[in-house]
C-alpha positions as a Markdown table, in Angstrom:
| # | Residue | x | y | z |
|---|---|---|---|---|
| 1 | Gly | 29.0 | -21.6 | -26.1 |
| 2 | Asn | 25.5 | -21.8 | -25.0 |
| 3 | Asp | 24.0 | -18.2 | -25.3 |
| 4 | Ser | 20.7 | -16.9 | -23.8 |
| 5 | Leu | 18.8 | -14.0 | -25.3 |
| 6 | Ser | 15.6 | -12.6 | -23.8 |
| 7 | Leu | 13.6 | -10.0 | -25.3 |
| 8 | Asn | 11.1 | -8.8 | -22.8 |
| 9 | Arg | 9.6 | -6.2 | -25.4 |
| 10 | Gly | 9.3 | -8.4 | -28.4 |
| 11 | Leu | 11.3 | -7.7 | -31.8 |
| 12 | Ser | 10.3 | -5.6 | -34.7 |
| 13 | Asn | 12.0 | -5.1 | -37.9 |
| 14 | Ser | 15.2 | -6.8 | -36.8 |
| 15 | Thr | 17.3 | -9.7 | -37.1 |
| 16 | Val | 18.7 | -12.3 | -34.6 |
| 17 | Val | 21.6 | -14.8 | -35.5 |
| 18 | Ala | 22.5 | -17.2 | -33.1 |
| 19 | Ala | 26.1 | -18.9 | -33.1 |
| 20 | Gly | 27.2 | -22.4 | -32.4 |
| 21 | Gly | 26.0 | -24.1 | -29.1 |
| 22 | Asp | 22.6 | -24.9 | -27.6 |
| 23 | Asp | 21.1 | -21.4 | -27.5 |
| 24 | Thr | 17.9 | -20.0 | -26.0 |
| 25 | Val | 16.0 | -17.1 | -27.5 |
| 26 | Val | 12.9 | -15.7 | -25.7 |
| 27 | Ala | 10.6 | -12.9 | -27.0 |
| 28 | Lys | 7.7 | -12.3 | -24.4 |
| 29 | Leu | 5.8 | -9.9 | -26.8 |
| 30 | Thr | 5.2 | -10.0 | -30.6 |
| 31 | Val | 8.0 | -10.7 | -33.0 |
| 32 | Ala | 7.0 | -8.6 | -36.2 |
| 33 | Gly | 8.8 | -8.1 | -39.6 |
| 34 | Ser | 11.9 | -9.8 | -38.2 |
| 35 | Ser | 14.1 | -12.7 | -38.7 |
| 36 | Ile | 15.7 | -15.1 | -36.2 |
| 37 | Ala | 18.0 | -17.8 | -37.3 |
| 38 | Ala | 19.3 | -20.5 | -35.1 |
| 39 | Gly | 22.9 | -21.6 | -35.2 |
| 40 | Ala | 24.5 | -25.1 | -34.9 |
| 41 | Gly | 23.3 | -27.1 | -31.7 |
| 42 | Asn | 20.0 | -28.0 | -30.0 |
| 43 | Asp | 18.3 | -24.5 | -30.0 |
| 44 | Ser | 15.4 | -23.4 | -28.0 |
| 45 | Leu | 13.4 | -20.5 | -29.5 |
| 46 | Ser | 10.1 | -19.2 | -27.6 |
| 47 | Ile | 8.0 | -16.5 | -29.2 |
| 48 | Ser | 4.7 | -15.0 | -28.0 |
| 49 | Val | 3.2 | -14.1 | -31.3 |
| 50 | Leu | 4.9 | -14.4 | -34.7 |
| 51 | Ser | 3.7 | -11.8 | -37.5 |
| 52 | Asn | 5.3 | -11.5 | -40.8 |
| 53 | Ser | 8.6 | -12.9 | -39.8 |
| 54 | Thr | 10.8 | -15.8 | -40.2 |
| 55 | Ile | 12.5 | -18.4 | -37.9 |
| 56 | Thr | 15.1 | -20.7 | -39.0 |
| 57 | Gly | 16.5 | -23.7 | -37.3 |
| 58 | Ala | 19.9 | -25.2 | -38.1 |
| 59 | Ser | 21.6 | -28.4 | -37.9 |
| 60 | Gly | 20.6 | -29.4 | -34.5 |
| 61 | Ala | 17.4 | -30.9 | -32.8 |
| 62 | Asp | 15.7 | -27.4 | -32.3 |
| 63 | Thr | 12.5 | -26.7 | -30.2 |
| 64 | Ile | 10.6 | -23.7 | -31.5 |
| 65 | Thr | 7.6 | -22.5 | -29.6 |
| 66 | Val | 5.0 | -19.7 | -30.7 |
| 67 | Ala | 2.6 | -19.4 | -27.7 |
| 68 | Gly | 0.1 | -17.5 | -29.7 |
| 69 | Asp | -0.8 | -16.9 | -33.3 |
| 70 | Leu | 1.4 | -17.4 | -36.5 |
| 71 | Leu | 0.2 | -14.9 | -38.8 |
| 72 | Thr | 1.8 | -14.8 | -42.4 |
| 73 | Ala | 5.1 | -16.0 | -40.9 |
| 74 | Gln | 7.5 | -19.0 | -41.8 |
| 75 | Val | 9.2 | -21.6 | -39.5 |
| 76 | Tyr | 11.9 | -23.8 | -40.7 |
| 77 | Gly | 13.0 | -26.7 | -38.7 |
| 78 | Asn | 15.7 | -27.8 | -41.4 |
| 79 | Val | 17.9 | -30.6 | -40.3 |
| 80 | Ala | 17.5 | -33.1 | -37.3 |
| 81 | Asp | 14.4 | -34.0 | -35.1 |
| 82 | Asp | 12.8 | -30.6 | -34.7 |
| 83 | Ser | 9.8 | -29.5 | -32.6 |
| 84 | Val | 7.4 | -26.7 | -33.6 |
| 85 | Leu | 4.5 | -25.8 | -31.5 |
| 86 | Val | 1.9 | -23.0 | -32.4 |
| 87 | Gly | -0.3 | -22.5 | -29.3 |
| 88 | Gly | -2.8 | -20.5 | -31.3 |
| 89 | Ala | -3.8 | -20.3 | -35.1 |
| 90 | Ala | -1.6 | -20.4 | -38.1 |
| 91 | Thr | -3.1 | -18.1 | -40.7 |
| 92 | Ser | -1.4 | -17.8 | -44.1 |
| 93 | Gly | 1.9 | -19.1 | -42.8 |
| 94 | Ser | 4.3 | -21.9 | -43.6 |
| 95 | Ile | 5.8 | -24.6 | -41.1 |
| 96 | Tyr | 8.5 | -27.0 | -42.4 |
| 97 | Gly | 9.8 | -29.8 | -40.6 |
| 98 | Gly | 12.9 | -30.3 | -42.8 |
| 99 | Lys | 15.0 | -33.5 | -42.7 |
| 100 | Gly | 14.4 | -35.8 | -39.6 |
| 101 | Asn | 11.7 | -37.0 | -37.6 |
| 102 | Asp | 9.8 | -33.8 | -36.9 |
| 103 | Val | 6.8 | -32.9 | -34.6 |
| 104 | Leu | 4.6 | -30.2 | -35.8 |
| 105 | Asn | 1.6 | -29.2 | -33.7 |
| 106 | Val | -0.9 | -26.4 | -34.3 |
| 107 | Val | -3.4 | -26.2 | -31.3 |
| 108 | Gly | -5.8 | -23.7 | -33.1 |
| 109 | Asn | -7.0 | -23.6 | -36.7 |
| 110 | Val | -4.8 | -23.6 | -39.9 |
| 111 | Val | -6.1 | -21.1 | -42.4 |
| 112 | Gly | -4.4 | -20.9 | -45.6 |
| 113 | Gly | -0.6 | -21.5 | -45.9 |
| 114 | Asn | 0.9 | -24.8 | -45.2 |
| 115 | Val | 2.4 | -27.4 | -42.6 |
| 116 | Glu | 4.8 | -29.9 | -44.0 |
| 117 | Gly | 6.9 | -32.5 | -42.4 |
| 118 | Asn | 9.3 | -33.1 | -45.4 |
| 119 | Ser | 11.6 | -36.1 | -45.3 |
| 120 | Gly | 11.4 | -38.4 | -42.2 |
| 121 | Ala | 8.8 | -40.0 | -40.0 |
| 122 | Asp | 7.2 | -37.0 | -39.0 |
| 123 | Thr | 4.0 | -36.3 | -36.7 |
| 124 | Ile | 1.8 | -33.5 | -37.6 |
| 125 | Thr | -1.2 | -32.5 | -35.3 |
| 126 | Val | -3.8 | -29.9 | -35.8 |
| 127 | Thr | -6.2 | -29.9 | -32.9 |
| 128 | Gly | -8.5 | -27.1 | -35.0 |
| 129 | Thr | -9.8 | -27.1 | -38.5 |
| 130 | Val | -7.6 | -27.1 | -41.6 |
| 131 | Ser | -9.2 | -24.8 | -44.0 |
| 132 | Ser | -8.0 | -24.0 | -47.6 |
| 133 | Ala | -4.4 | -25.0 | -46.5 |
| 134 | Leu | -1.7 | -27.6 | -47.4 |
| 135 | Val | -0.8 | -30.2 | -44.8 |
| 136 | Ala | 1.7 | -32.8 | -46.2 |
| 137 | Gly | 3.6 | -35.5 | -44.4 |
| 138 | Gly | 6.2 | -35.6 | -47.3 |
| 139 | Gln | 8.5 | -38.8 | -47.6 |
| 140 | Gly | 8.7 | -41.2 | -44.8 |
| 141 | Asn | 6.1 | -43.0 | -42.8 |
| 142 | Asp | 4.1 | -39.9 | -41.4 |
| 143 | Thr | 1.3 | -39.7 | -38.7 |
| 144 | Ile | -1.2 | -36.9 | -39.2 |
| 145 | Ser | -4.1 | -35.9 | -37.0 |
| 146 | Leu | -6.4 | -33.3 | -37.9 |
| 147 | Ala | -9.7 | -32.1 | -36.1 |
| 148 | Ala | -11.5 | -31.5 | -39.2 |
| 149 | Val | -10.8 | -30.3 | -42.9 |
| 150 | Asp | -12.7 | -27.8 | -45.2 |
| 151 | Gly | -10.9 | -27.4 | -48.4 |
| 152 | Gly | -7.2 | -27.5 | -49.4 |
| 153 | Asn | -4.7 | -30.4 | -49.7 |
| 154 | Val | -3.9 | -32.9 | -47.0 |
| 155 | Gly | -2.3 | -36.2 | -46.8 |
| 156 | Gly | 0.8 | -38.2 | -46.1 |
| 157 | Gln | 2.2 | -38.5 | -49.5 |
| 158 | Leu | 5.0 | -41.1 | -49.9 |
| 159 | Gly | 5.6 | -43.8 | -47.3 |
| 160 | Ala | 3.4 | -45.8 | -45.2 |
| 161 | Asp | 1.4 | -43.0 | -43.7 |
| 162 | Thr | -1.6 | -42.7 | -41.0 |
| 163 | Met | -4.0 | -39.8 | -41.1 |
| 164 | Val | -7.0 | -39.5 | -38.8 |
| 165 | Val | -9.5 | -36.7 | -39.3 |
| 166 | Gly | -11.6 | -36.6 | -36.2 |
| 167 | Gly | -14.6 | -34.7 | -37.7 |
| 168 | Val | -16.0 | -34.0 | -41.3 |
| 169 | Leu | -13.7 | -33.9 | -44.3 |
| 170 | Lys | -15.1 | -31.7 | -47.2 |
| 171 | Asn | -14.1 | -29.9 | -50.3 |
| 172 | Ala | -10.6 | -31.2 | -50.2 |
| 173 | Leu | -7.8 | -33.0 | -52.0 |
| 174 | Val | -6.5 | -36.1 | -50.0 |
| 175 | Ser | -3.1 | -37.1 | -51.2 |
| 176 | Met | -1.8 | -40.3 | -49.4 |
| 177 | Thr | 0.5 | -40.7 | -52.4 |
| 178 | Lys | 2.1 | -38.4 | -54.9 |
| 179 | Val | -0.9 | -37.4 | -57.1 |
| 180 | Ser | 1.2 | -37.0 | -60.0 |
| 181 | Asp | 2.7 | -40.4 | -59.6 |
| 182 | Pro | 0.3 | -42.6 | -57.6 |
| 183 | Glu | 2.0 | -45.8 | -58.4 |
| 184 | Asn | 5.4 | -44.5 | -57.0 |
| 185 | Ser | 7.5 | -47.5 | -55.5 |
| 186 | Ala | 8.0 | -45.3 | -52.5 |
| 187 | Asp | 4.4 | -45.3 | -51.5 |
| 188 | Leu | 3.3 | -47.9 | -49.1 |
| 189 | Ala | 0.3 | -49.1 | -47.3 |
| 190 | Asp | -1.5 | -45.9 | -46.1 |
| 191 | Ser | -4.3 | -45.7 | -43.6 |
| 192 | Leu | -7.0 | -42.9 | -43.6 |
| 193 | Thr | -9.7 | -42.8 | -40.9 |
| 194 | Val | -12.4 | -40.1 | -40.7 |
| 195 | Gly | -14.7 | -39.6 | -37.9 |
| 196 | Gly | -17.4 | -37.7 | -39.6 |
| 197 | Ser | -18.6 | -37.7 | -43.4 |
| 198 | Val | -16.5 | -37.3 | -46.3 |
| 199 | Ser | -18.0 | -34.9 | -49.1 |
| 200 | Asn | -16.9 | -33.2 | -52.2 |
| 201 | Ser | -13.5 | -34.6 | -51.8 |
| 202 | Thr | -11.0 | -36.5 | -53.8 |
| 203 | Val | -8.9 | -39.2 | -52.3 |
| 204 | Tyr | -5.7 | -40.8 | -53.8 |
| 205 | Ala | -4.5 | -43.8 | -51.9 |
| 206 | Gly | -1.7 | -44.9 | -54.4 |
| 207 | Ala | 0.1 | -47.9 | -54.4 |
| 208 | Gly | 0.2 | -50.6 | -51.3 |
| 209 | Ala | -2.7 | -52.3 | -49.4 |
| 210 | Asp | -4.4 | -49.0 | -48.3 |
| 211 | Phe | -7.3 | -48.7 | -45.8 |
| 212 | Met | -9.9 | -45.9 | -45.6 |
| 213 | Ser | -12.5 | -45.9 | -42.8 |
| 214 | Val | -15.4 | -43.4 | -42.7 |
| 215 | Asp | -17.8 | -43.2 | -39.8 |
| 216 | Gly | -20.4 | -41.3 | -41.9 |
| 217 | Ala | -21.3 | -41.2 | -45.4 |
| 218 | Met | -19.3 | -40.4 | -48.5 |
| 219 | Ile | -21.1 | -37.8 | -50.7 |
| 220 | Ala | -20.2 | -36.7 | -54.3 |
| 221 | Gly | -16.5 | -37.4 | -54.0 |
| 222 | Glu | -13.9 | -39.9 | -55.4 |
| 223 | Phe | -11.4 | -42.6 | -54.0 |
| 224 | Tyr | -8.9 | -43.8 | -56.2 |
| 225 | Gly | -7.3 | -47.0 | -54.5 |
| 226 | Gly | -4.2 | -47.7 | -57.0 |
| 227 | Ser | -2.5 | -51.1 | -56.9 |
| 228 | Gly | -2.7 | -53.2 | -53.8 |
| 229 | Ala | -5.5 | -55.0 | -51.8 |
| 230 | Asp | -7.2 | -51.9 | -50.6 |
| 231 | Ser | -10.2 | -51.8 | -48.2 |
| 232 | Val | -12.9 | -49.1 | -47.7 |
| 233 | Leu | -15.2 | -49.2 | -45.0 |
| 234 | Leu | -18.2 | -46.6 | -44.7 |
| 235 | Gly | -20.5 | -46.4 | -41.8 |
| 236 | Gly | -23.1 | -44.4 | -44.1 |
| 237 | Ser | -24.0 | -44.6 | -47.6 |
| 238 | Leu | -21.8 | -44.2 | -50.6 |
| 239 | Gly | -22.1 | -41.6 | -53.2 |
| 240 | Gly | -19.7 | -40.7 | -55.7 |
| 241 | Val | -16.8 | -42.8 | -57.3 |
| 242 | Ile | -14.7 | -45.7 | -55.9 |
| 243 | Glu | -12.0 | -46.9 | -58.2 |
| 244 | Leu | -10.2 | -49.7 | -56.6 |
| 245 | Ser | -8.1 | -50.8 | -59.6 |
| 246 | Glu | -5.6 | -53.7 | -59.1 |
| 247 | Gly | -5.6 | -56.0 | -56.1 |
| 248 | Ala | -8.2 | -58.1 | -54.1 |
| 249 | Asp | -10.2 | -55.0 | -52.9 |
| 250 | Ser | -13.2 | -54.9 | -50.6 |
| 251 | Leu | -15.6 | -52.2 | -50.0 |
| 252 | Val | -18.5 | -52.2 | -47.2 |
| 253 | Ala | -21.1 | -49.4 | -47.0 |
| 254 | Thr | -24.7 | -49.2 | -45.6 |
| 255 | Ala | -26.1 | -48.4 | -49.0 |
| 256 | Ala | -25.2 | -46.8 | -52.2 |
| 257 | Asn | -27.0 | -43.8 | -53.9 |
| 258 | Ala | -25.8 | -42.4 | -57.3 |
| 259 | Ala | -22.6 | -44.3 | -56.9 |
| 260 | Thr | -19.9 | -45.7 | -59.1 |
| 261 | Val | -17.7 | -48.6 | -58.0 |
| 262 | Leu | -15.1 | -50.0 | -60.2 |
| 263 | Gly | -13.3 | -53.2 | -58.8 |
| 264 | Gly | -10.5 | -53.6 | -61.6 |
| 265 | Thr | -8.6 | -56.9 | -61.5 |
| 266 | Glu | -8.5 | -59.7 | -59.1 |
| 267 | Asn | -11.2 | -60.9 | -56.7 |
| 268 | Asp | -13.1 | -57.9 | -55.3 |
| 269 | Thr | -15.9 | -57.7 | -52.7 |
| 270 | Phe | -18.6 | -55.1 | -52.5 |
| 271 | Ser | -21.1 | -55.2 | -49.6 |
| 272 | Phe | -24.1 | -53.0 | -49.0 |
| 273 | Ala | -26.2 | -53.4 | -45.9 |
| 274 | Gly | -29.0 | -51.7 | -47.6 |
| 275 | Ala | -30.3 | -50.5 | -50.8 |
| 276 | Val | -28.4 | -49.8 | -54.1 |
| 277 | Arg | -30.1 | -47.0 | -56.0 |
| 278 | Asp | -29.3 | -45.2 | -59.4 |
| 279 | Ser | -25.8 | -46.8 | -59.2 |
| 280 | Ser | -23.4 | -48.6 | -61.2 |
| 281 | Leu | -21.1 | -51.5 | -59.7 |
| 282 | Val | -18.4 | -53.0 | -61.8 |
| 283 | Gly | -16.6 | -56.2 | -60.4 |
| 284 | Gly | -14.2 | -56.1 | -63.1 |
| 285 | Phe | -11.8 | -59.3 | -63.8 |
| 286 | Gly | -11.4 | -62.1 | -61.2 |
| 287 | Val | -13.9 | -63.8 | -58.9 |
| 288 | Asp | -15.9 | -60.9 | -57.7 |
| 289 | Ser | -18.9 | -60.8 | -54.9 |
| 290 | Ile | -21.3 | -58.2 | -55.0 |
| 291 | Thr | -24.2 | -58.3 | -52.4 |
| 292 | Ala | -27.0 | -56.0 | -51.1 |
| 293 | Thr | -29.3 | -56.7 | -48.4 |
| 294 | Gly | -31.6 | -54.3 | -49.7 |
| 295 | Gln | -33.3 | -53.5 | -53.2 |
| 296 | Leu | -31.5 | -52.8 | -56.2 |
| 297 | Arg | -33.2 | -49.9 | -57.9 |
| 298 | Gly | -32.3 | -48.1 | -61.1 |
| 299 | Ser | -28.8 | -49.5 | -61.0 |
| 300 | Thr | -26.7 | -51.7 | -63.1 |
| 301 | Ile | -24.1 | -54.4 | -61.9 |
| 302 | Trp | -21.4 | -56.1 | -64.1 |
| 303 | Gly | -19.6 | -59.1 | -62.6 |
| 304 | Gly | -16.8 | -58.6 | -65.1 |
| 305 | Asp | -15.5 | -55.8 | -67.4 |
| 306 | Pro | -18.4 | -54.1 | -69.5 |
| 307 | Ala | -16.1 | -53.5 | -72.2 |
| 308 | Lys | -14.6 | -57.0 | -72.1 |
| 309 | Gly | -17.7 | -59.3 | -71.4 |
| 310 | Gly | -16.1 | -62.4 | -72.7 |
| 311 | Ser | -12.7 | -62.0 | -71.4 |
| 312 | Pro | -11.1 | -65.5 | -70.1 |
| 313 | Ile | -9.5 | -63.8 | -67.0 |
| 314 | Asp | -13.1 | -62.8 | -65.7 |
| 315 | Gly | -14.1 | -65.5 | -63.0 |
| 316 | Ala | -17.2 | -66.9 | -61.4 |
| 317 | Asp | -18.7 | -64.0 | -59.9 |
| 318 | Tyr | -21.6 | -63.9 | -57.1 |
| 319 | Val | -24.2 | -61.1 | -57.2 |
| 320 | Ser | -27.0 | -61.2 | -54.6 |
| 321 | Val | -29.6 | -58.5 | -54.0 |
| 322 | Ala | -32.8 | -58.7 | -51.8 |
| 323 | Ser | -35.1 | -57.6 | -54.8 |
| 324 | Ala | -34.7 | -55.5 | -57.9 |
| 325 | Ser | -36.6 | -53.0 | -59.8 |
| 326 | Ala | -35.7 | -51.2 | -63.0 |
| 327 | Ser | -32.0 | -52.4 | -63.0 |
| 328 | Ala | -29.8 | -54.8 | -65.0 |
| 329 | Val | -27.2 | -57.5 | -64.0 |
| 330 | Tyr | -24.6 | -58.9 | -66.2 |
| 331 | Gly | -22.7 | -62.1 | -65.1 |
| 332 | Asn | -20.2 | -61.7 | -68.0 |
| 333 | Ser | -17.8 | -64.6 | -68.6 |
| 334 | Gly | -17.3 | -67.2 | -66.0 |
| 335 | Ala | -19.7 | -69.5 | -64.1 |
| 336 | Asp | -21.6 | -66.6 | -62.5 |
| 337 | Ser | -24.5 | -66.7 | -59.9 |
| 338 | Val | -27.2 | -64.2 | -59.9 |
| 339 | Ile | -29.6 | -64.2 | -57.1 |
| 340 | Ile | -32.6 | -62.2 | -56.4 |
| 341 | Gly | -34.2 | -62.7 | -52.9 |
| 342 | Gly | -37.5 | -61.3 | -53.8 |
| 343 | Asn | -39.2 | -59.9 | -56.8 |
| 344 | Ala | -37.6 | -58.7 | -59.9 |
| 345 | Thr | -39.6 | -56.0 | -61.6 |
| 346 | Ala | -38.6 | -54.4 | -65.0 |
| 347 | Thr | -35.2 | -56.0 | -64.6 |
| 348 | Ser | -32.9 | -57.7 | -67.0 |
| 349 | Leu | -30.4 | -60.5 | -65.8 |
| 350 | Tyr | -27.9 | -61.6 | -68.1 |
| 351 | Gly | -25.8 | -64.9 | -67.5 |
| 352 | Gly | -23.1 | -64.3 | -69.9 |
| 353 | Met | -20.7 | -67.0 | -71.2 |
| 354 | Asp | -20.1 | -70.3 | -69.2 |
| 355 | Asn | -22.3 | -72.1 | -66.7 |
| 356 | Asp | -24.5 | -69.5 | -65.0 |
| 357 | Leu | -27.2 | -69.6 | -62.3 |
| 358 | Val | -29.9 | -67.2 | -62.3 |
| 359 | Ser | -32.5 | -67.4 | -59.3 |
| 360 | Ile | -35.4 | -65.3 | -58.3 |
| 361 | Thr | -37.2 | -66.1 | -55.2 |
| 362 | Gly | -40.3 | -64.0 | -55.9 |
| 363 | Asp | -41.8 | -63.0 | -59.3 |
| 364 | Leu | -40.4 | -61.8 | -62.5 |
| 365 | Ser | -42.6 | -58.9 | -63.9 |
| 366 | Ala | -42.0 | -57.0 | -67.1 |
| 367 | Gly | -38.2 | -58.1 | -67.3 |
| 368 | Glu | -36.2 | -60.7 | -68.9 |
| 369 | Ile | -33.5 | -63.3 | -68.3 |
| 370 | Ile | -31.0 | -64.4 | -70.9 |
| 371 | Gly | -28.8 | -67.1 | -69.9 |
| 372 | Gly | -26.2 | -66.7 | -72.8 |
| 373 | Ser | -23.8 | -69.5 | -73.8 |
| 374 | Gly | -23.1 | -72.5 | -71.5 |
| 375 | Ser | -25.1 | -74.9 | -69.4 |
| 376 | Asp | -27.2 | -72.4 | -67.6 |
| 377 | Ser | -29.8 | -73.0 | -64.7 |
| 378 | Val | -32.8 | -70.5 | -64.2 |
| 379 | Ile | -34.7 | -70.9 | -61.1 |
| 380 | Ile | -38.0 | -68.8 | -60.6 |
| 381 | Thr | -39.9 | -69.6 | -57.3 |
| 382 | Gly | -42.7 | -67.2 | -58.2 |
| 383 | Ser | -44.6 | -66.4 | -61.4 |
| 384 | Leu | -43.8 | -64.7 | -64.9 |
| 385 | Met | -45.9 | -61.8 | -65.3 |
| 386 | Gly | -46.4 | -58.7 | -67.2 |
| 387 | Ser | -44.7 | -59.7 | -70.5 |
| 388 | Ala | -41.6 | -61.3 | -68.8 |
| 389 | Thr | -39.3 | -63.3 | -70.8 |
| 390 | Val | -36.9 | -66.1 | -70.3 |
| 391 | Lys | -34.3 | -66.9 | -73.0 |
| 392 | Leu | -32.0 | -69.6 | -72.2 |
| 393 | Asp | -29.7 | -69.3 | -75.2 |
| 394 | Gly | -28.5 | -65.7 | -75.8 |
| 395 | Ser | -26.0 | -66.7 | -78.6 |
| 396 | Ser | -26.4 | -66.9 | -82.3 |
| 397 | Ser | -24.6 | -70.4 | -82.1 |
| 398 | Thr | -26.6 | -73.5 | -83.1 |
| 399 | Glu | -24.4 | -75.5 | -80.9 |
| 400 | Glu | -25.8 | -74.4 | -77.5 |
| 401 | Ala | -25.2 | -76.5 | -74.2 |
| 402 | Asn | -28.0 | -78.0 | -72.1 |
| 403 | Asp | -29.9 | -75.4 | -70.0 |
| 404 | Ser | -32.5 | -75.9 | -67.5 |
| 405 | Leu | -35.5 | -73.8 | -66.4 |
| 406 | Thr | -37.3 | -74.4 | -63.1 |
């Protein structure tokens, strides 16, 4: 039947096993060194503080509430749509949803240990900070909301997952896919939103058309997009590595400093509202667009693949920057356009194969332009200064097409 057990003085070094039916177990004080096992049915377990103990749900939709802290303890929802609420902090403990669409909620911080939804469309909420812990959605389309992250491993894993981090995300591994198999067919389009900055962290988005939005900067971290048309939107500057791989990918940031961006295959778009400094931008194959409204300084841009500059699958790339200093731009294969809106100083511009356009609105000083093969057009509005050179034919062939220099 539907049984009820009330423990006014808590529980210590004991075992409670519920039978079938919709049972209720209430412990008003601390449960320490003990085990509580729910039986079949939709059971309700309410604990004040759980310490060095285990609560195990069964085959029903169980509701497990720990009003205070969970300390070096384990909670297993098991089968069906379970609900677990920890009103305080979870320290060095484990919370497992199990099968079904589970709701796991920790009001305080999660320090060490793990919170895992497992299979099903799970909802995981941590109102405090996740520190050096594992928070994982598992299989299914999961929703994860975290106040902040400092260390550990967080992410939805397989399925079309959504994760929101309200504050900073630092020193963490973010696994929106199965890291050991990022192209797993069970991984779908994921969404990651960070309200603060991302620093010293690695993000694996995996397969699918993934989306990452960061209100602040990305500092000294990595983002691996995998296959699919991925989008990365940064409200601050980019530092670290962005590898977008296959798909028509897009990246938007205010600036780039000590960054590496790899576009991979298909038609990629990189857009920077400010300067690009000490960075490497690679469009890869396809028709790519790389633009910066600020200065390009101490950086290199490749429209195609640096290792396969003459590949026939490279398209007509477009590169535009406000000005350039101590930098290099390679159009590679395809009818590329390289546009410098101001002066180019100590900068090398290479059109590559096919019919390219190289245009400098200002002066070319102590730099060079090499058109390469094809019918290239070079336009310099200002002057050639400081031993600057223009070579329309960069090939060794004697059958060069007609070029123009203005």
